[in-house]
Structure formats: C-alpha cells, structure tokens
Amino acid sequence: MVTGIKDTAHAVEAAAVMGLLPARPRLLALGEPTHGEDALLDLRNELFRQLVEEEGYRTIAIESDCMAGLAVDDYVTSGTGTLDEVVERGISHGWGASEANRELVRWMRAHNLRVDDEGRPASERLRFVGFDGPLEITHAASPRQALTALHGYLAAHVDADLLPCTGKTLDRLLGTDDRWTDPAAMTDPTRSVGQSAEAGELRLLADDLVALLDTQTPHLIAVTSREDWDRARLYGRTATGLLRYHHRMADSSPARMTRLLGARDRMMAHNLLAVAERGPALVHAHNGHLQRAKSSMRMGGTPLEWWSAGALVSARLGEGYAFVATALGTIRHRGVDTPPPDTVEGLLYALPRDRCVVDAPRLAAVLGDTRPAPRVSPWFGYSPLDPARLADSDGIVFVRDVP
C-alpha cells in the first residue's frame, strides 16, 4: 500500500499543487491543522512566492482581522508605516510576533519595489488581506471602526439628504467600546449589548448605509476609485457582520454557539468572495475553516457543527475554489509523537520525503474500502485528518516533522 501511496506524492511546489487541479482556481486554499508553527508558515511563504513568480498570483489572504489587515496592505503596496508597526497592529490573534509572518510582509514589500524606485504598476502589486472578522476568543470588536468609516466615506461623497443618520447619531447609539468588548459576554449572554434597543437601531442603519453604498456605486467609483469603493464594501460587510455576531452573543438559546461559529465563517466567506473578484489568491487558515465539509467541535461536552467558510465559498465558486489540507507527522514539543501506522498520517509518515504533496482523491482511491483509523491527538491544538473526508480535498500537504 505504501508503494501505491508513494506514486501519488510529489515535492511541495506550486507546479505540483497546480497539477492536481483541473484549472487555475481563483482561490487556492492551503489549510493548516494547528496554529503558531513557523515551519508551516515558512512553507506557506515559499509556496506563495512560487505562485507569484510562476502562476501570476498577486494576493495572499490569511486568517487575521480584516480591518487590521488594511494597515499591512497599505505597507506592502505603498510603504505606509514601518514593518515593525504593521505586523504588530495589522496581524491579529498575536500572530504578528511570528518571524515567518514578518518575513512574508517584508518580502511582499520588497517585491513591489523591485522594478524601480516608483515600484510596480498597481495591477502587478502584491496585496495582503486579512479575511477573518475582528474577532478574538475573548471578545468581539465594537462595530464603531467599520460603521463610522463607512458613514464617513458616504458622507464625503453623496448628498447629505440621502444619509440615514448623522455621525453623531452613530456615536450616541454605539456608546463606549467597552460595552461591546466585555469578555464576560462570550460565556454570559446577559452581559452582551447585542440585542439592546441601540444595537437593533444600529443594525437597521448599517443596512441602510450598505444599501446606499450599492445604489450609488457608479457615482462613487467615478468620484473616488474602485479601490476606495472596495474598501467601503469591506467596512459595510464588517459592520453588518459584527452587529449580527453581537446579536448572537446575546442569544440564550441552545443554538447560541453554533450560530456564533456560523456567523464567523460567514464573515470569512464573504471576505473571500470579495478577494476572488480581484483574481487568483492564496488563502491560508486552519483546515477547519477552509474544508468543503461541515466543521465540527465539542464545547463543554456538546457537539457543534456548522458550514465552514470553505464550504460556503466552494458552493459559490465551484472549480474556482481549491482546497489543499496540511497534515503533520510529529510536533514533539507539543507531545504529538510518531503517528500510529494504521492512520492516514502514519501511512504518509512511512514515505521517504520530509515534505510532500499528495493527490487526495487518488489516495482515497488507493485506500479503497480499507479505511484508516482516525488519529487521536494528545494535544488539543492539533486537528488530525478525518480519514472519511480525504476525497473532499484536492490535495494534502504532508510535513513529516515540525521542529
């Protein structure tokens, strides 16, 4: 069986990954089974460089705050700010401290300057996108930044009579930001302001502002730019998404956590669909956010299931979306040792390569009815492959050992 699997394995290179696909996808999603390992981010960086140089990719989208990521994009496209500043405040979840993330941003900026002192033409510049909502495990952000940015853009360029409210009205309804970011609200719905009268009014106003943005599209693109209009659309998606998320935080029903998880991945999906409009992009996030199948987890002993961002985007884009999962052999510093030989990871671990990309549907065909055992990780931070879902991905990147 190892011989049959070996025939499906190739070096982890852009050409090998693209060779698994029927056509160049608009979104090539590379998942990871754990966060915080620079070895996996170094592999991502290497693959992105090859996709840029060999396949014409221009954008990378990572699992990070979409609003904060604008600072990183401004830096790599125009040099605004400094590398230290933008990785610290522009990459969320604490991942700005990653040397691999820092190197990604540094290389993108250098690439955009490579032609001459003026830099590459705008159409050829690399772009950085955070596609997660402004959400952390401990709290969700206030909708203030996105909502006021959207209002400010519209107020500067459309007739004041068309606006549904003034900036002062938004400020009054929003109140202080700590009302929205109270960590206690993550576990206690009564501490959330998401279903207050003010929040309800803000949801209606946000909807009206997004509708105004849509109806004024020809005018707004003409007097500003498509780039500014795209950014305003991001403000709108984020404002409405955050207000919906806060509404769910105040929900005391048994479906509360399922709805929150679904709301987050919906925000991710809408941001990825916007990225797809620009052209081909590499997407990087946890396997659970990018897979085509339903995502699942247990929280407090309760099983939860929801459709991932990848599932939502794949349903819309078809062959325009491709998903390559990453699997690991060992993470010994986390207590994840050599995988049992009867698991998918164990079979891949027996291959001679330290890193390889495997044709997942072919691997599933080689295994046939011989279903490998699910691997059980002793560390909660690593999610092994589900052997029943091998054919749902287009490929598997296998990393033998994470140092």
PDB file of N, CA and C in Angstrom, residues 185-262:
ATOM      1  N   ALA A 185     -19.108  38.573  28.109  1.00  0.00           N
ATOM      2  CA  ALA A 185     -20.219  38.311  27.191  1.00  0.00           C
ATOM      3  C   ALA A 185     -20.005  37.057  26.358  1.00  0.00           C
ATOM      4  N   MET A 186     -18.766  36.572  26.274  1.00  0.00           N
ATOM      5  CA  MET A 186     -18.519  35.359  25.499  1.00  0.00           C
ATOM      6  C   MET A 186     -19.195  34.145  26.129  1.00  0.00           C
ATOM      7  N   THR A 187     -19.321  34.148  27.435  1.00  0.00           N
ATOM      8  CA  THR A 187     -19.932  32.998  28.120  1.00  0.00           C
ATOM      9  C   THR A 187     -21.260  33.334  28.797  1.00  0.00           C
ATOM     10  N   ASP A 188     -21.533  34.627  28.942  1.00  0.00           N
ATOM     11  CA  ASP A 188     -22.776  35.045  29.610  1.00  0.00           C
ATOM     12  C   ASP A 188     -23.568  35.955  28.684  1.00  0.00           C
ATOM     13  N   PRO A 189     -24.606  35.442  28.016  1.00  0.00           N
ATOM     14  CA  PRO A 189     -25.377  36.250  27.065  1.00  0.00           C
ATOM     15  C   PRO A 189     -25.968  37.513  27.687  1.00  0.00           C
ATOM     16  N   THR A 190     -26.243  37.494  28.991  1.00  0.00           N
ATOM     17  CA  THR A 190     -26.857  38.668  29.618  1.00  0.00           C
ATOM     18  C   THR A 190     -25.901  39.845  29.671  1.00  0.00           C
ATOM     19  N   ARG A 191     -24.596  39.589  29.488  1.00  0.00           N
ATOM     20  CA  ARG A 191     -23.610  40.680  29.520  1.00  0.00           C
ATOM     21  C   ARG A 191     -23.426  41.326  28.147  1.00  0.00           C
ATOM     22  N   SER A 192     -24.066  40.781  27.128  1.00  0.00           N
ATOM     23  CA  SER A 192     -23.920  41.323  25.774  1.00  0.00           C
ATOM     24  C   SER A 192     -24.936  42.427  25.520  1.00  0.00           C
ATOM     25  N   VAL A 193     -24.511  43.439  24.764  1.00  0.00           N
ATOM     26  CA  VAL A 193     -25.420  44.524  24.372  1.00  0.00           C
ATOM     27  C   VAL A 193     -26.003  44.273  22.977  1.00  0.00           C
ATOM     28  N   GLY A 194     -25.751  43.072  22.432  1.00  0.00           N
ATOM     29  CA  GLY A 194     -26.093  42.797  21.047  1.00  0.00           C
ATOM     30  C   GLY A 194     -27.567  42.800  20.708  1.00  0.00           C
ATOM     31  N   GLN A 195     -28.437  42.671  21.719  1.00  0.00           N
ATOM     32  CA  GLN A 195     -29.873  42.729  21.450  1.00  0.00           C
ATOM     33  C   GLN A 195     -30.530  43.906  22.167  1.00  0.00           C
ATOM     34  N   SER A 196     -29.735  44.903  22.481  1.00  0.00           N
ATOM     35  CA  SER A 196     -30.288  46.115  23.083  1.00  0.00           C
ATOM     36  C   SER A 196     -31.026  46.926  22.015  1.00  0.00           C
ATOM     37  N   ALA A 197     -31.804  47.896  22.471  1.00  0.00           N
ATOM     38  CA  ALA A 197     -32.530  48.751  21.526  1.00  0.00           C
ATOM     39  C   ALA A 197     -31.561  49.508  20.631  1.00  0.00           C
ATOM     40  N   GLU A 198     -30.437  49.967  21.215  1.00  0.00           N
ATOM     41  CA  GLU A 198     -29.443  50.708  20.433  1.00  0.00           C
ATOM     42  C   GLU A 198     -28.833  49.811  19.351  1.00  0.00           C
ATOM     43  N   ALA A 199     -28.515  48.567  19.720  1.00  0.00           N
ATOM     44  CA  ALA A 199     -27.928  47.644  18.750  1.00  0.00           C
ATOM     45  C   ALA A 199     -28.913  47.344  17.618  1.00  0.00           C
ATOM     46  N   GLY A 200     -30.198  47.213  17.965  1.00  0.00           N
ATOM     47  CA  GLY A 200     -31.198  46.977  16.938  1.00  0.00           C
ATOM     48  C   GLY A 200     -31.285  48.135  15.954  1.00  0.00           C
ATOM     49  N   GLU A 201     -31.235  49.359  16.469  1.00  0.00           N
ATOM     50  CA  GLU A 201     -31.281  50.527  15.594  1.00  0.00           C
ATOM     51  C   GLU A 201     -30.028  50.610  14.736  1.00  0.00           C
ATOM     52  N   LEU A 202     -28.876  50.253  15.313  1.00  0.00           N
ATOM     53  CA  LEU A 202     -27.628  50.270  14.544  1.00  0.00           C
ATOM     54  C   LEU A 202     -27.650  49.263  13.399  1.00  0.00           C
ATOM     55  N   ARG A 203     -28.271  48.110  13.616  1.00  0.00           N
ATOM     56  CA  ARG A 203     -28.356  47.112  12.542  1.00  0.00           C
ATOM     57  C   ARG A 203     -29.182  47.660  11.372  1.00  0.00           C
ATOM     58  N   LEU A 204     -30.258  48.370  11.669  1.00  0.00           N
ATOM     59  CA  LEU A 204     -31.060  48.949  10.600  1.00  0.00           C
ATOM     60  C   LEU A 204     -30.292  50.043   9.862  1.00  0.00           C
ATOM     61  N   LEU A 205     -29.577  50.875  10.617  1.00  0.00           N
ATOM     62  CA  LEU A 205     -28.798  51.950   9.994  1.00  0.00           C
ATOM     63  C   LEU A 205     -27.653  51.388   9.159  1.00  0.00           C
ATOM     64  N   ALA A 206     -26.992  50.347   9.663  1.00  0.00           N
ATOM     65  CA  ALA A 206     -25.909  49.726   8.903  1.00  0.00           C
ATOM     66  C   ALA A 206     -26.435  49.162   7.582  1.00  0.00           C
ATOM     67  N   ASP A 207     -27.599  48.554   7.637  1.00  0.00           N
ATOM     68  CA  ASP A 207     -28.215  48.014   6.417  1.00  0.00           C
ATOM     69  C   ASP A 207     -28.524  49.132   5.432  1.00  0.00           C
ATOM     70  N   ASP A 208     -29.031  50.245   5.946  1.00  0.00           N
ATOM     71  CA  ASP A 208     -29.329  51.390   5.070  1.00  0.00           C
ATOM     72  C   ASP A 208     -28.057  51.976   4.462  1.00  0.00           C
ATOM     73  N   LEU A 209     -26.985  52.029   5.231  1.00  0.00           N
ATOM     74  CA  LEU A 209     -25.719  52.563   4.716  1.00  0.00           C
ATOM     75  C   LEU A 209     -25.154  51.660   3.621  1.00  0.00           C
ATOM     76  N   VAL A 210     -25.223  50.351   3.822  1.00  0.00           N
ATOM     77  CA  VAL A 210     -24.753  49.420   2.793  1.00  0.00           C
ATOM     78  C   VAL A 210     -25.609  49.531   1.540  1.00  0.00           C
ATOM     79  N   ALA A 211     -26.911  49.676   1.713  1.00  0.00           N
ATOM     80  CA  ALA A 211     -27.800  49.842   0.557  1.00  0.00           C
ATOM     81  C   ALA A 211     -27.462  51.127  -0.200  1.00  0.00           C
ATOM     82  N   LEU A 212     -27.158  52.199   0.530  1.00  0.00           N
ATOM     83  CA  LEU A 212     -26.783  53.459  -0.114  1.00  0.00           C
ATOM     84  C   LEU A 212     -25.471  53.303  -0.881  1.00  0.00           C
ATOM     85  N   LEU A 213     -24.538  52.588  -0.312  1.00  0.00           N
ATOM     86  CA  LEU A 213     -23.269  52.319  -0.993  1.00  0.00           C
ATOM     87  C   LEU A 213     -23.535  51.592  -2.313  1.00  0.00           C
ATOM     88  N   ASP A 214     -24.419  50.615  -2.287  1.00  0.00           N
ATOM     89  CA  ASP A 214     -24.736  49.860  -3.503  1.00  0.00           C
ATOM     90  C   ASP A 214     -25.420  50.734  -4.552  1.00  0.00           C
ATOM     91  N   THR A 215     -26.406  51.508  -4.124  1.00  0.00           N
ATOM     92  CA  THR A 215     -27.184  52.281  -5.105  1.00  0.00           C
ATOM     93  C   THR A 215     -26.379  53.433  -5.700  1.00  0.00           C
ATOM     94  N   GLN A 216     -25.341  53.870  -5.014  1.00  0.00           N
ATOM     95  CA  GLN A 216     -24.505  54.971  -5.503  1.00  0.00           C
ATOM     96  C   GLN A 216     -23.203  54.486  -6.137  1.00  0.00           C
ATOM     97  N   THR A 217     -23.116  53.193  -6.446  1.00  0.00           N
ATOM     98  CA  THR A 217     -21.867  52.617  -6.948  1.00  0.00           C
ATOM     99  C   THR A 217     -21.276  53.356  -8.151  1.00  0.00           C
ATOM    100  N   PRO A 218     -22.018  53.616  -9.229  1.00  0.00           N
ATOM    101  CA  PRO A 218     -21.393  54.292 -10.382  1.00  0.00           C
ATOM    102  C   PRO A 218     -20.798  55.652 -10.014  1.00  0.00           C
ATOM    103  N   HIS A 219     -21.537  56.421  -9.233  1.00  0.00           N
ATOM    104  CA  HIS A 219     -21.060  57.743  -8.809  1.00  0.00           C
ATOM    105  C   HIS A 219     -19.823  57.619  -7.924  1.00  0.00           C
ATOM    106  N   LEU A 220     -19.862  56.702  -6.968  1.00  0.00           N
ATOM    107  CA  LEU A 220     -18.762  56.591  -6.002  1.00  0.00           C
ATOM    108  C   LEU A 220     -17.468  56.128  -6.666  1.00  0.00           C
ATOM    109  N   ILE A 221     -17.555  55.188  -7.595  1.00  0.00           N
ATOM    110  CA  ILE A 221     -16.344  54.752  -8.295  1.00  0.00           C
ATOM    111  C   ILE A 221     -15.784  55.884  -9.143  1.00  0.00           C
ATOM    112  N   ALA A 222     -16.683  56.698  -9.722  1.00  0.00           N
ATOM    113  CA  ALA A 222     -16.228  57.805 -10.577  1.00  0.00           C
ATOM    114  C   ALA A 222     -15.539  58.902  -9.781  1.00  0.00           C
ATOM    115  N   VAL A 223     -16.066  59.236  -8.598  1.00  0.00           N
ATOM    116  CA  VAL A 223     -15.510  60.368  -7.836  1.00  0.00           C
ATOM    117  C   VAL A 223     -14.418  59.946  -6.864  1.00  0.00           C
ATOM    118  N   THR A 224     -14.321  58.656  -6.564  1.00  0.00           N
ATOM    119  CA  THR A 224     -13.219  58.188  -5.704  1.00  0.00           C
ATOM    120  C   THR A 224     -12.368  57.238  -6.542  1.00  0.00           C
ATOM    121  N   SER A 225     -12.527  55.962  -6.359  1.00  0.00           N
ATOM    122  CA  SER A 225     -11.842  54.945  -7.159  1.00  0.00           C
ATOM    123  C   SER A 225     -12.461  53.599  -6.820  1.00  0.00           C
ATOM    124  N   ARG A 226     -12.220  52.629  -7.684  1.00  0.00           N
ATOM    125  CA  ARG A 226     -12.718  51.286  -7.378  1.00  0.00           C
ATOM    126  C   ARG A 226     -12.068  50.763  -6.102  1.00  0.00           C
ATOM    127  N   GLU A 227     -10.814  51.136  -5.883  1.00  0.00           N
ATOM    128  CA  GLU A 227     -10.106  50.694  -4.677  1.00  0.00           C
ATOM    129  C   GLU A 227     -10.793  51.229  -3.421  1.00  0.00           C
ATOM    130  N   ASP A 228     -11.125  52.528  -3.421  1.00  0.00           N
ATOM    131  CA  ASP A 228     -11.800  53.118  -2.260  1.00  0.00           C
ATOM    132  C   ASP A 228     -13.198  52.527  -2.065  1.00  0.00           C
ATOM    133  N   TRP A 229     -13.884  52.283  -3.176  1.00  0.00           N
ATOM    134  CA  TRP A 229     -15.216  51.683  -3.104  1.00  0.00           C
ATOM    135  C   TRP A 229     -15.142  50.265  -2.545  1.00  0.00           C
ATOM    136  N   ASP A 230     -14.142  49.498  -2.987  1.00  0.00           N
ATOM    137  CA  ASP A 230     -13.945  48.141  -2.454  1.00  0.00           C
ATOM    138  C   ASP A 230     -13.704  48.171  -0.950  1.00  0.00           C
ATOM    139  N   ARG A 231     -12.914  49.136  -0.519  1.00  0.00           N
ATOM    140  CA  ARG A 231     -12.630  49.231   0.907  1.00  0.00           C
ATOM    141  C   ARG A 231     -13.907  49.604   1.676  1.00  0.00           C
ATOM    142  N   ALA A 232     -14.726  50.462   1.104  1.00  0.00           N
ATOM    143  CA  ALA A 232     -16.000  50.811   1.748  1.00  0.00           C
ATOM    144  C   ALA A 232     -16.914  49.589   1.842  1.00  0.00           C
ATOM    145  N   ARG A 233     -16.881  48.742   0.818  1.00  0.00           N
ATOM    146  CA  ARG A 233     -17.655  47.496   0.883  1.00  0.00           C
ATOM    147  C   ARG A 233     -17.184  46.623   2.045  1.00  0.00           C
ATOM    148  N   LEU A 234     -15.863  46.593   2.274  1.00  0.00           N
ATOM    149  CA  LEU A 234     -15.326  45.849   3.419  1.00  0.00           C
ATOM    150  C   LEU A 234     -15.865  46.430   4.722  1.00  0.00           C
ATOM    151  N   TYR A 235     -15.887  47.770   4.819  1.00  0.00           N
ATOM    152  CA  TYR A 235     -16.454  48.396   6.017  1.00  0.00           C
ATOM    153  C   TYR A 235     -17.904  47.930   6.227  1.00  0.00           C
ATOM    154  N   GLY A 236     -18.658  47.892   5.132  1.00  0.00           N
ATOM    155  CA  GLY A 236     -20.059  47.500   5.240  1.00  0.00           C
ATOM    156  C   GLY A 236     -20.221  46.054   5.670  1.00  0.00           C
ATOM    157  N   ARG A 237     -19.450  45.151   5.046  1.00  0.00           N
ATOM    158  CA  ARG A 237     -19.524  43.730   5.431  1.00  0.00           C
ATOM    159  C   ARG A 237     -19.154  43.539   6.895  1.00  0.00           C
ATOM    160  N   THR A 238     -18.137  44.278   7.324  1.00  0.00           N
ATOM    161  CA  THR A 238     -17.653  44.112   8.698  1.00  0.00           C
ATOM    162  C   THR A 238     -18.650  44.677   9.699  1.00  0.00           C
ATOM    163  N   ALA A 239     -19.202  45.847   9.411  1.00  0.00           N
ATOM    164  CA  ALA A 239     -20.168  46.458  10.324  1.00  0.00           C
ATOM    165  C   ALA A 239     -21.397  45.575  10.497  1.00  0.00           C
ATOM    166  N   THR A 240     -21.969  45.126   9.389  1.00  0.00           N
ATOM    167  CA  THR A 240     -23.174  44.285   9.492  1.00  0.00           C
ATOM    168  C   THR A 240     -22.837  42.930  10.104  1.00  0.00           C
ATOM    169  N   GLY A 241     -21.665  42.385   9.774  1.00  0.00           N
ATOM    170  CA  GLY A 241     -21.261  41.100  10.334  1.00  0.00           C
ATOM    171  C   GLY A 241     -21.044  41.167  11.833  1.00  0.00           C
ATOM    172  N   LEU A 242     -20.393  42.225  12.287  1.00  0.00           N
ATOM    173  CA  LEU A 242     -20.163  42.385  13.729  1.00  0.00           C
ATOM    174  C   LEU A 242     -21.472  42.583  14.487  1.00  0.00           C
ATOM    175  N   LEU A 243     -22.367  43.387  13.949  1.00  0.00           N
ATOM    176  CA  LEU A 243     -23.643  43.610  14.627  1.00  0.00           C
ATOM    177  C   LEU A 243     -24.455  42.317  14.697  1.00  0.00           C
ATOM    178  N   ARG A 244     -24.367  41.511  13.643  1.00  0.00           N
ATOM    179  CA  ARG A 244     -25.046  40.210  13.671  1.00  0.00           C
ATOM    180  C   ARG A 244     -24.392  39.293  14.709  1.00  0.00           C
ATOM    181  N   TYR A 245     -23.062  39.310  14.770  1.00  0.00           N
ATOM    182  CA  TYR A 245     -22.338  38.468  15.726  1.00  0.00           C
ATOM    183  C   TYR A 245     -22.692  38.867  17.160  1.00  0.00           C
ATOM    184  N   HIS A 246     -22.710  40.167  17.429  1.00  0.00           N
ATOM    185  CA  HIS A 246     -23.076  40.625  18.775  1.00  0.00           C
ATOM    186  C   HIS A 246     -24.523  40.248  19.104  1.00  0.00           C
ATOM    187  N   HIS A 247     -25.400  40.300  18.121  1.00  0.00           N
ATOM    188  CA  HIS A 247     -26.782  39.869  18.347  1.00  0.00           C
ATOM    189  C   HIS A 247     -26.814  38.408  18.787  1.00  0.00           C
ATOM    190  N   ARG A 248     -25.996  37.582  18.152  1.00  0.00           N
ATOM    191  CA  ARG A 248     -25.933  36.166  18.516  1.00  0.00           C
ATOM    192  C   ARG A 248     -25.299  35.964  19.886  1.00  0.00           C
ATOM    193  N   MET A 249     -24.388  36.834  20.276  1.00  0.00           N
ATOM    194  CA  MET A 249     -23.774  36.716  21.597  1.00  0.00           C
ATOM    195  C   MET A 249     -24.799  36.905  22.707  1.00  0.00           C
ATOM    196  N   ALA A 250     -25.832  37.681  22.425  1.00  0.00           N
ATOM    197  CA  ALA A 250     -26.875  37.921  23.427  1.00  0.00           C
ATOM    198  C   ALA A 250     -27.953  36.846  23.413  1.00  0.00           C
ATOM    199  N   ASP A 251     -27.789  35.842  22.561  1.00  0.00           N
ATOM    200  CA  ASP A 251     -28.767  34.768  22.422  1.00  0.00           C
ATOM    201  C   ASP A 251     -28.561  33.740  23.537  1.00  0.00           C
ATOM    202  N   SER A 252     -29.607  33.385  24.232  1.00  0.00           N
ATOM    203  CA  SER A 252     -29.502  32.413  25.332  1.00  0.00           C
ATOM    204  C   SER A 252     -30.015  31.034  24.940  1.00  0.00           C
ATOM    205  N   SER A 253     -30.324  30.820  23.652  1.00  0.00           N
ATOM    206  CA  SER A 253     -30.864  29.539  23.219  1.00  0.00           C
ATOM    207  C   SER A 253     -29.756  28.484  23.128  1.00  0.00           C
ATOM    208  N   PRO A 254     -30.121  27.196  23.051  1.00  0.00           N
ATOM    209  CA  PRO A 254     -29.116  26.131  22.910  1.00  0.00           C
ATOM    210  C   PRO A 254     -28.288  26.243  21.621  1.00  0.00           C
ATOM    211  N   ALA A 255     -28.801  26.975  20.640  1.00  0.00           N
ATOM    212  CA  ALA A 255     -28.096  27.107  19.355  1.00  0.00           C
ATOM    213  C   ALA A 255     -27.090  28.256  19.353  1.00  0.00           C
ATOM    214  N   ARG A 256     -26.886  28.892  20.494  1.00  0.00           N
ATOM    215  CA  ARG A 256     -26.056  30.100  20.555  1.00  0.00           C
ATOM    216  C   ARG A 256     -24.670  29.893  19.943  1.00  0.00           C
ATOM    217  N   MET A 257     -23.927  28.890  20.389  1.00  0.00           N
ATOM    218  CA  MET A 257     -22.554  28.705  19.924  1.00  0.00           C
ATOM    219  C   MET A 257     -22.509  28.289  18.456  1.00  0.00           C
ATOM    220  N   THR A 258     -23.451  27.468  18.040  1.00  0.00           N
ATOM    221  CA  THR A 258     -23.494  27.088  16.627  1.00  0.00           C
ATOM    222  C   THR A 258     -23.709  28.321  15.758  1.00  0.00           C
ATOM    223  N   ARG A 259     -24.596  29.200  16.198  1.00  0.00           N
ATOM    224  CA  ARG A 259     -24.856  30.424  15.437  1.00  0.00           C
ATOM    225  C   ARG A 259     -23.643  31.346  15.418  1.00  0.00           C
ATOM    226  N   LEU A 260     -22.924  31.440  16.539  1.00  0.00           N
ATOM    227  CA  LEU A 260     -21.716  32.279  16.584  1.00  0.00           C
ATOM    228  C   LEU A 260     -20.642  31.740  15.643  1.00  0.00           C
ATOM    229  N   LEU A 261     -20.432  30.438  15.685  1.00  0.00           N
ATOM    230  CA  LEU A 261     -19.423  29.838  14.810  1.00  0.00           C
ATOM    231  C   LEU A 261     -19.806  30.011  13.346  1.00  0.00           C
ATOM    232  N   GLY A 262     -21.075  29.833  13.046  1.00  0.00           N
ATOM    233  CA  GLY A 262     -21.538  30.031  11.681  1.00  0.00           C
ATOM    234  C   GLY A 262     -21.420  31.475  11.231  1.00  0.00           C
TER     235      GLY A 262
END
